[in-house]
Amino acid sequence: MTSTPTPLAGLRVIDWTHVLAGPFAGYQLGLLGAEVIRIERADGDDMIRAKGLDAELTALGLGETFVTQGAGKRSLAIDARDPRAKQALSELIGSADVLLENFRPGKLAALGFDPQQLIARHPQLVVCSITGFGPASDRRAYDHVIQAASGLMAANADRDGKPQRVGFPLVDYAVGQQAALAVMSALYRRDRPSGEARTRGEWLQVSMMGAALTLMAPTYAGPLVSGMEMPRSASTAFSGSPLSGTFEVADGQLAIVCNAADQAKGLLNALRETGTDASLLSSLHEAAELRDVPRAQALLGQALGGRTTAEWDALLTRHGVPATPVVRPAQAAAQMARDWPHVELPLPNGARRVPVPGIGFTSSEPLTPSLRAPVRRGADTRRLLAEAGLEASAIAAMLADGAASEPSD
Amino acid sequence: MTSTPTPLAGLRVIDWTHVLAGPFAGYQLGLLGAEVIRIERADGDDMIRAKGLDAELTALGLGETFVTQGAGKRSLAIDARDPRAKQALSELIGSADVLLENFRPGKLAALGFDPQQLIARHPQLVVCSITGFGPASDRRAYDHVIQAASGLMAANADRDGKPQRVGFPLVDYAVGQQAALAVMSALYRRDRPSGEARTRGEWLQVSMMGAALTLMAPTYAGPLVSGMEMPRSASTAFSGSPLSGTFEVADGQLAIVCNAADQAKGLLNALRETGTDASLLSSLHEAAELRDVPRAQALLGQALGGRTTAEWDALLTRHGVPATPVVRPAQAAAQMARDWPHVELPLPNGARRVPVPGIGFTSSEPLTPSLRAPVRRGADTRRLLAEAGLEASAIAAMLADGAASEPSD
């Protein structure tokens, strides 16, 4: 019995992208089994390689943010303006199933790789362009800019109603995920059984703005469907239920959501079990029935204050109430690191074994191959140029004159 | 010349899901061309049908949140505990390519539809289960609970460092997106050319916790790779650049990101052009060079205060600085509504034409079919039971005794 291949085994992805969104999209496809070749500059490290918390890693161009989305990828460091480099890139793109790029609109064509021409020449090719505000806008964008322009910051306003950036680059990651979905849909259409031979490839356009809008659809639902705005809900749950919210307890904060009658009943039972004062309980019950959110929240806070997050966690879980302590990212990370794939970073002071993000779902069939550790920029330059058909002497010349590069030590 | 079919044309998805994440996953597949059949209760509306801002819509079970992810779907309202209903569900699942479900772990098996048995019986079937904390936990979860447990709230802390829920259900949507990606990867593997016949289906497990962790990978990068925590960055950009942030101007807020040297230069040029005081400019330049973030931010705020968002928007864009006004969701929604598909909701007072979210990306090939407007619960009950092989008399009996239902008027 042969083993089932991973979903994208045997497919080749050219990841000609920068910063967060594009590399994350390529990483997702690599986690599903594709061979991913990262095209990098010959003359310097991308921001996510060069910036980081750990000096030893950033000195090698292996900043933490790169490490979390660089595993499994090969690296070709090349000056795309050089004619020999263009030739090699043409060969590699022609051999690929997918080309990911997030240059500014028009830049890839200016480099000699017009997506329209690429898909005309290579019927098997899926080109996925990731932009900020869409292909028609050359307006420059980063995660923060899109958070502001999409209404996301306003939806995440603080207590005083002041718009606040969500404290991590969620738009970059959301658009990376959306790009992976877009590519999968195009690959599916390409390879599903059909009577006709394909005469052209497919060019996908994914934008950060589009991804933000998709993620926020429930917020737009009111204005778009009924012309009414949803009330702001940062302090409570999105449902606005009177017994849902974030509460201060003895040693931290507790998040509780009671969206259903049995959950509210469970919560009241749990409070009763801890000896909560009967009159407080009946006031709480009444406030919840009347959907008096501020009063219910204040009373519930009072009832919860005396015990720890761990005590409430156990008690509320036993009573079927969705609740959990509010934890720090590092705590969550430590828990999840057990399940994520691990790679060994070869450092001068010895190898460091670290967890890297997994695809985020599991299957009854194999999904993710074992991953090579993230490599330094240009680690595969020689081999990839050879695979692209260049002679050893030509490769040596390119490395000598800076049209290509590899790690110096 | 025949027209290219949409990516999932001809595929059937059974969307046996509740609340936000599952229905959103089904909606994504429908936007890519799949036929989506929603299984609903015979005796009442799901929360997203029944709750909403507009009384006319909620009275019909067409609450805004349902409308934003209900287009294109058929609806079968049925009591899954009834033996005739089970029979019909078996037929429909057997005819499907995908079954989406987000019951609590074990519940679907208890209803007689064990995913293990389903994929053993139907080699073509992809079952995708969406859970809160993963299949091994029966801990109940909603978006808010997962935000707390994943560290997402802590990463989104307010000015005082107090964890704050992101003000919209982003985990629900992120996991819906991830489920769509998971399903596409399984369908791709199923249908790609291969020498071997498939002997079993595939069961995917997607969790809200997994989706939150994927979306937050950059935040975990520090702790996981280097054992160091990233500094909190809600008020500035994720890059922590001294000239990036959110600033009060004459009529609102402006988001600016300067991650590159040419962007910083563009910003200073723009300020110079508006006649900013030379000593303020040189102090700002100095603070930025020294990476003195608080001082740079204060000075920049001072320099920006006198003009409006529209003025800065035009000026900074011209100078190549990524910047944009911070807008309200309703403003963003109005802009994007132009590009999204529109459907007509048939209401007693006349049809209402509304935009519904699109797939979020575009392609050189057709992606999304024209969408039927979201229907009331059970609108397709008779027809779907007939397609499942039931006689007209059996269907009438089920409708009469409550094992199935359809809209009353």
PDB file of C-alpha atoms in Angstrom, chain A residues 210-385:
ATOM      1  CA  GLY A 210     -10.475  42.977  -0.094  1.00  0.00           C
ATOM      2  CA  ALA A 211      -9.256  40.684   2.662  1.00  0.00           C
ATOM      3  CA  ALA A 212     -10.051  43.238   5.382  1.00  0.00           C
ATOM      4  CA  LEU A 213     -13.535  43.688   3.972  1.00  0.00           C
ATOM      5  CA  THR A 214     -14.129  39.947   3.875  1.00  0.00           C
ATOM      6  CA  LEU A 215     -13.003  39.532   7.473  1.00  0.00           C
ATOM      7  CA  MET A 216     -15.270  42.354   8.603  1.00  0.00           C
ATOM      8  CA  ALA A 217     -18.408  41.338   6.723  1.00  0.00           C
ATOM      9  CA  PRO A 218     -20.508  41.064   9.914  1.00  0.00           C
ATOM     10  CA  THR A 219     -19.657  44.670  10.739  1.00  0.00           C
ATOM     11  CA  TYR A 220     -20.742  45.835   7.302  1.00  0.00           C
ATOM     12  CA  ALA A 221     -23.900  43.741   7.406  1.00  0.00           C
ATOM     13  CA  GLY A 222     -25.932  46.446   9.151  1.00  0.00           C
ATOM     14  CA  PRO A 223     -24.975  49.384   6.922  1.00  0.00           C
ATOM     15  CA  LEU A 224     -25.110  47.384   3.705  1.00  0.00           C
ATOM     16  CA  VAL A 225     -28.298  45.412   4.171  1.00  0.00           C
ATOM     17  CA  SER A 226     -30.384  47.768   6.303  1.00  0.00           C
ATOM     18  CA  GLY A 227     -28.576  51.081   6.298  1.00  0.00           C
ATOM     19  CA  MET A 228     -28.127  50.774  10.063  1.00  0.00           C
ATOM     20  CA  GLU A 229     -24.861  50.653  11.997  1.00  0.00           C
ATOM     21  CA  MET A 230     -24.137  47.843  14.417  1.00  0.00           C
ATOM     22  CA  PRO A 231     -23.423  49.136  17.923  1.00  0.00           C
ATOM     23  CA  ARG A 232     -19.778  49.069  18.930  1.00  0.00           C
ATOM     24  CA  SER A 233     -19.010  45.988  20.970  1.00  0.00           C
ATOM     25  CA  ALA A 234     -15.364  45.884  21.959  1.00  0.00           C
ATOM     26  CA  SER A 235     -15.966  45.423  25.678  1.00  0.00           C
ATOM     27  CA  THR A 236     -18.734  42.832  25.356  1.00  0.00           C
ATOM     28  CA  ALA A 237     -19.188  39.885  23.024  1.00  0.00           C
ATOM     29  CA  PHE A 238     -20.315  40.560  19.443  1.00  0.00           C
ATOM     30  CA  SER A 239     -23.721  39.142  20.318  1.00  0.00           C
ATOM     31  CA  GLY A 240     -24.241  41.955  22.849  1.00  0.00           C
ATOM     32  CA  SER A 241     -25.685  39.418  25.313  1.00  0.00           C
ATOM     33  CA  PRO A 242     -26.009  40.918  28.823  1.00  0.00           C
ATOM     34  CA  LEU A 243     -24.106  38.056  30.482  1.00  0.00           C
ATOM     35  CA  SER A 244     -21.220  38.095  27.990  1.00  0.00           C
ATOM     36  CA  GLY A 245     -18.097  40.116  28.471  1.00  0.00           C
ATOM     37  CA  THR A 246     -14.659  40.455  29.981  1.00  0.00           C
ATOM     38  CA  PHE A 247     -14.514  40.586  33.784  1.00  0.00           C
ATOM     39  CA  GLU A 248     -11.855  41.354  36.369  1.00  0.00           C
ATOM     40  CA  VAL A 249     -11.388  38.480  38.810  1.00  0.00           C
ATOM     41  CA  ALA A 250      -8.965  37.911  41.676  1.00  0.00           C
ATOM     42  CA  ASP A 251      -5.848  37.299  39.561  1.00  0.00           C
ATOM     43  CA  GLY A 252      -6.659  38.530  36.075  1.00  0.00           C
ATOM     44  CA  GLN A 253      -9.416  38.688  33.512  1.00  0.00           C
ATOM     45  CA  LEU A 254     -12.057  36.195  32.478  1.00  0.00           C
ATOM     46  CA  ALA A 255     -13.967  36.139  29.169  1.00  0.00           C
ATOM     47  CA  ILE A 256     -17.503  34.765  29.287  1.00  0.00           C
ATOM     48  CA  VAL A 257     -20.046  34.314  26.508  1.00  0.00           C
ATOM     49  CA  CYS A 258     -23.649  33.376  27.267  1.00  0.00           C
ATOM     50  CA  ASN A 259     -25.518  33.463  23.974  1.00  0.00           C
ATOM     51  CA  ALA A 260     -28.021  30.727  24.774  1.00  0.00           C
ATOM     52  CA  ALA A 261     -30.540  30.203  27.558  1.00  0.00           C
ATOM     53  CA  ASP A 262     -28.847  27.028  28.851  1.00  0.00           C
ATOM     54  CA  GLN A 263     -25.556  28.905  29.091  1.00  0.00           C
ATOM     55  CA  ALA A 264     -27.123  31.692  31.143  1.00  0.00           C
ATOM     56  CA  LYS A 265     -28.692  29.069  33.374  1.00  0.00           C
ATOM     57  CA  GLY A 266     -25.344  27.331  33.758  1.00  0.00           C
ATOM     58  CA  LEU A 267     -23.724  30.603  34.755  1.00  0.00           C
ATOM     59  CA  LEU A 268     -26.331  31.334  37.411  1.00  0.00           C
ATOM     60  CA  ASN A 269     -26.035  27.770  38.722  1.00  0.00           C
ATOM     61  CA  ALA A 270     -22.266  28.112  38.965  1.00  0.00           C
ATOM     62  CA  LEU A 271     -22.622  31.365  40.882  1.00  0.00           C
ATOM     63  CA  ARG A 272     -25.173  29.789  43.201  1.00  0.00           C
ATOM     64  CA  GLU A 273     -22.803  26.883  43.845  1.00  0.00           C
ATOM     65  CA  THR A 274     -20.070  29.288  45.017  1.00  0.00           C
ATOM     66  CA  GLY A 275     -22.435  30.794  47.591  1.00  0.00           C
ATOM     67  CA  THR A 276     -23.143  34.034  45.766  1.00  0.00           C
ATOM     68  CA  ASP A 277     -25.559  36.205  47.721  1.00  0.00           C
ATOM     69  CA  ALA A 278     -29.164  35.363  46.765  1.00  0.00           C
ATOM     70  CA  SER A 279     -30.279  38.958  46.299  1.00  0.00           C
ATOM     71  CA  LEU A 280     -27.317  39.688  44.020  1.00  0.00           C
ATOM     72  CA  LEU A 281     -28.231  36.587  42.008  1.00  0.00           C
ATOM     73  CA  SER A 282     -31.836  37.633  41.626  1.00  0.00           C
ATOM     74  CA  SER A 283     -30.855  41.164  40.603  1.00  0.00           C
ATOM     75  CA  LEU A 284     -28.494  39.675  38.057  1.00  0.00           C
ATOM     76  CA  HIS A 285     -31.177  37.376  36.711  1.00  0.00           C
ATOM     77  CA  GLU A 286     -33.559  40.309  36.419  1.00  0.00           C
ATOM     78  CA  ALA A 287     -31.041  42.566  34.665  1.00  0.00           C
ATOM     79  CA  ALA A 288     -30.288  39.797  32.183  1.00  0.00           C
ATOM     80  CA  GLU A 289     -33.979  39.199  31.494  1.00  0.00           C
ATOM     81  CA  LEU A 290     -34.495  42.935  30.877  1.00  0.00           C
ATOM     82  CA  ARG A 291     -31.364  42.930  28.692  1.00  0.00           C
ATOM     83  CA  ASP A 292     -29.982  45.770  30.802  1.00  0.00           C
ATOM     84  CA  VAL A 293     -26.398  45.227  29.677  1.00  0.00           C
ATOM     85  CA  PRO A 294     -24.509  47.753  31.856  1.00  0.00           C
ATOM     86  CA  ARG A 295     -26.321  46.663  35.031  1.00  0.00           C
ATOM     87  CA  ALA A 296     -25.946  42.945  34.267  1.00  0.00           C
ATOM     88  CA  GLN A 297     -22.248  43.431  33.575  1.00  0.00           C
ATOM     89  CA  ALA A 298     -21.676  45.370  36.791  1.00  0.00           C
ATOM     90  CA  LEU A 299     -23.491  42.781  38.919  1.00  0.00           C
ATOM     91  CA  LEU A 300     -21.735  39.901  37.228  1.00  0.00           C
ATOM     92  CA  GLY A 301     -18.376  41.571  37.792  1.00  0.00           C
ATOM     93  CA  GLN A 302     -19.260  41.886  41.472  1.00  0.00           C
ATOM     94  CA  ALA A 303     -20.221  38.209  41.705  1.00  0.00           C
ATOM     95  CA  LEU A 304     -17.058  37.013  39.956  1.00  0.00           C
ATOM     96  CA  GLY A 305     -14.495  39.212  41.688  1.00  0.00           C
ATOM     97  CA  GLY A 306     -13.612  36.969  44.621  1.00  0.00           C
ATOM     98  CA  ARG A 307     -12.148  33.952  42.853  1.00  0.00           C
ATOM     99  CA  THR A 308      -9.287  33.255  40.477  1.00  0.00           C
ATOM    100  CA  THR A 309      -9.338  32.650  36.731  1.00  0.00           C
ATOM    101  CA  ALA A 310      -8.427  28.991  37.297  1.00  0.00           C
ATOM    102  CA  GLU A 311     -11.290  28.476  39.755  1.00  0.00           C
ATOM    103  CA  TRP A 312     -13.855  30.052  37.426  1.00  0.00           C
ATOM    104  CA  ASP A 313     -12.428  28.260  34.443  1.00  0.00           C
ATOM    105  CA  ALA A 314     -12.997  24.857  36.033  1.00  0.00           C
ATOM    106  CA  LEU A 315     -16.355  25.742  37.502  1.00  0.00           C
ATOM    107  CA  LEU A 316     -17.864  27.407  34.438  1.00  0.00           C
ATOM    108  CA  THR A 317     -16.599  24.720  32.096  1.00  0.00           C
ATOM    109  CA  ARG A 318     -18.284  22.118  34.292  1.00  0.00           C
ATOM    110  CA  HIS A 319     -21.537  24.074  33.975  1.00  0.00           C
ATOM    111  CA  GLY A 320     -21.294  24.288  30.182  1.00  0.00           C
ATOM    112  CA  VAL A 321     -20.594  28.020  30.120  1.00  0.00           C
ATOM    113  CA  PRO A 322     -18.193  29.155  27.377  1.00  0.00           C
ATOM    114  CA  ALA A 323     -15.497  30.934  29.393  1.00  0.00           C
ATOM    115  CA  THR A 324     -11.744  31.187  29.606  1.00  0.00           C
ATOM    116  CA  PRO A 325      -8.966  33.206  31.221  1.00  0.00           C
ATOM    117  CA  VAL A 326      -7.547  36.037  29.130  1.00  0.00           C
ATOM    118  CA  VAL A 327      -3.983  34.870  28.470  1.00  0.00           C
ATOM    119  CA  ARG A 328      -0.861  36.528  27.114  1.00  0.00           C
ATOM    120  CA  PRO A 329       0.323  35.582  23.596  1.00  0.00           C
ATOM    121  CA  ALA A 330       3.436  33.895  25.014  1.00  0.00           C
ATOM    122  CA  GLN A 331       1.263  31.594  27.150  1.00  0.00           C
ATOM    123  CA  ALA A 332      -0.869  30.626  24.180  1.00  0.00           C
ATOM    124  CA  ALA A 333       2.255  30.184  22.070  1.00  0.00           C
ATOM    125  CA  ALA A 334       3.819  27.824  24.596  1.00  0.00           C
ATOM    126  CA  GLN A 335       0.724  25.633  24.576  1.00  0.00           C
ATOM    127  CA  MET A 336       0.429  25.455  20.848  1.00  0.00           C
ATOM    128  CA  ALA A 337       4.118  24.942  20.193  1.00  0.00           C
ATOM    129  CA  ARG A 338       3.620  21.284  21.135  1.00  0.00           C
ATOM    130  CA  ASP A 339       1.501  20.703  18.034  1.00  0.00           C
ATOM    131  CA  TRP A 340       3.361  22.787  15.477  1.00  0.00           C
ATOM    132  CA  PRO A 341       6.124  21.390  13.239  1.00  0.00           C
ATOM    133  CA  HIS A 342       9.657  21.850  14.561  1.00  0.00           C
ATOM    134  CA  VAL A 343      12.759  22.748  12.575  1.00  0.00           C
ATOM    135  CA  GLU A 344      16.444  23.087  13.475  1.00  0.00           C
ATOM    136  CA  LEU A 345      18.070  26.437  12.800  1.00  0.00           C
ATOM    137  CA  PRO A 346      21.796  25.859  12.233  1.00  0.00           C
ATOM    138  CA  LEU A 347      23.453  28.673  14.174  1.00  0.00           C
ATOM    139  CA  PRO A 348      27.156  29.311  14.795  1.00  0.00           C
ATOM    140  CA  ASN A 349      26.649  28.517  18.490  1.00  0.00           C
ATOM    141  CA  GLY A 350      24.919  25.221  17.728  1.00  0.00           C
ATOM    142  CA  ALA A 351      21.537  24.244  16.380  1.00  0.00           C
ATOM    143  CA  ARG A 352      18.401  25.767  17.835  1.00  0.00           C
ATOM    144  CA  ARG A 353      15.220  23.696  17.586  1.00  0.00           C
ATOM    145  CA  VAL A 354      12.146  25.898  17.201  1.00  0.00           C
ATOM    146  CA  PRO A 355       8.451  25.400  16.449  1.00  0.00           C
ATOM    147  CA  VAL A 356       7.026  27.027  13.306  1.00  0.00           C
ATOM    148  CA  PRO A 357       3.337  27.583  12.534  1.00  0.00           C
ATOM    149  CA  GLY A 358       1.430  24.649  11.082  1.00  0.00           C
ATOM    150  CA  ILE A 359      -1.306  24.839   8.470  1.00  0.00           C
ATOM    151  CA  GLY A 360      -3.814  25.290  11.285  1.00  0.00           C
ATOM    152  CA  PHE A 361      -5.997  22.290  10.508  1.00  0.00           C
ATOM    153  CA  THR A 362      -5.617  18.533  10.563  1.00  0.00           C
ATOM    154  CA  SER A 363      -6.841  15.728   8.357  1.00  0.00           C
ATOM    155  CA  SER A 364      -7.394  11.996   8.280  1.00  0.00           C
ATOM    156  CA  GLU A 365      -4.848  12.049   5.415  1.00  0.00           C
ATOM    157  CA  PRO A 366      -1.278  13.452   5.405  1.00  0.00           C
ATOM    158  CA  LEU A 367      -1.131  17.233   4.929  1.00  0.00           C
ATOM    159  CA  THR A 368       2.291  18.668   5.661  1.00  0.00           C
ATOM    160  CA  PRO A 369       5.646  17.175   4.627  1.00  0.00           C
ATOM    161  CA  SER A 370       8.578  17.400   7.004  1.00  0.00           C
ATOM    162  CA  LEU A 371       9.915  20.910   6.641  1.00  0.00           C
ATOM    163  CA  ARG A 372      13.449  22.036   5.942  1.00  0.00           C
ATOM    164  CA  ALA A 373      14.569  24.777   8.337  1.00  0.00           C
ATOM    165  CA  PRO A 374      14.405  28.338   6.952  1.00  0.00           C
ATOM    166  CA  VAL A 375      17.595  29.057   5.029  1.00  0.00           C
ATOM    167  CA  ARG A 376      19.721  32.141   4.606  1.00  0.00           C
ATOM    168  CA  ARG A 377      19.152  34.346   1.584  1.00  0.00           C
ATOM    169  CA  GLY A 378      20.572  32.722  -1.525  1.00  0.00           C
ATOM    170  CA  ALA A 379      21.254  29.339   0.064  1.00  0.00           C
ATOM    171  CA  ASP A 380      20.035  27.600  -3.099  1.00  0.00           C
ATOM    172  CA  THR A 381      21.247  30.115  -5.673  1.00  0.00           C
ATOM    173  CA  ARG A 382      23.812  27.836  -7.342  1.00  0.00           C
ATOM    174  CA  ARG A 383      21.545  24.846  -7.545  1.00  0.00           C
ATOM    175  CA  LEU A 384      18.502  26.779  -8.736  1.00  0.00           C
ATOM    176  CA  LEU A 385      20.456  28.594 -11.442  1.00  0.00           C
TER     177      LEU A 385
END
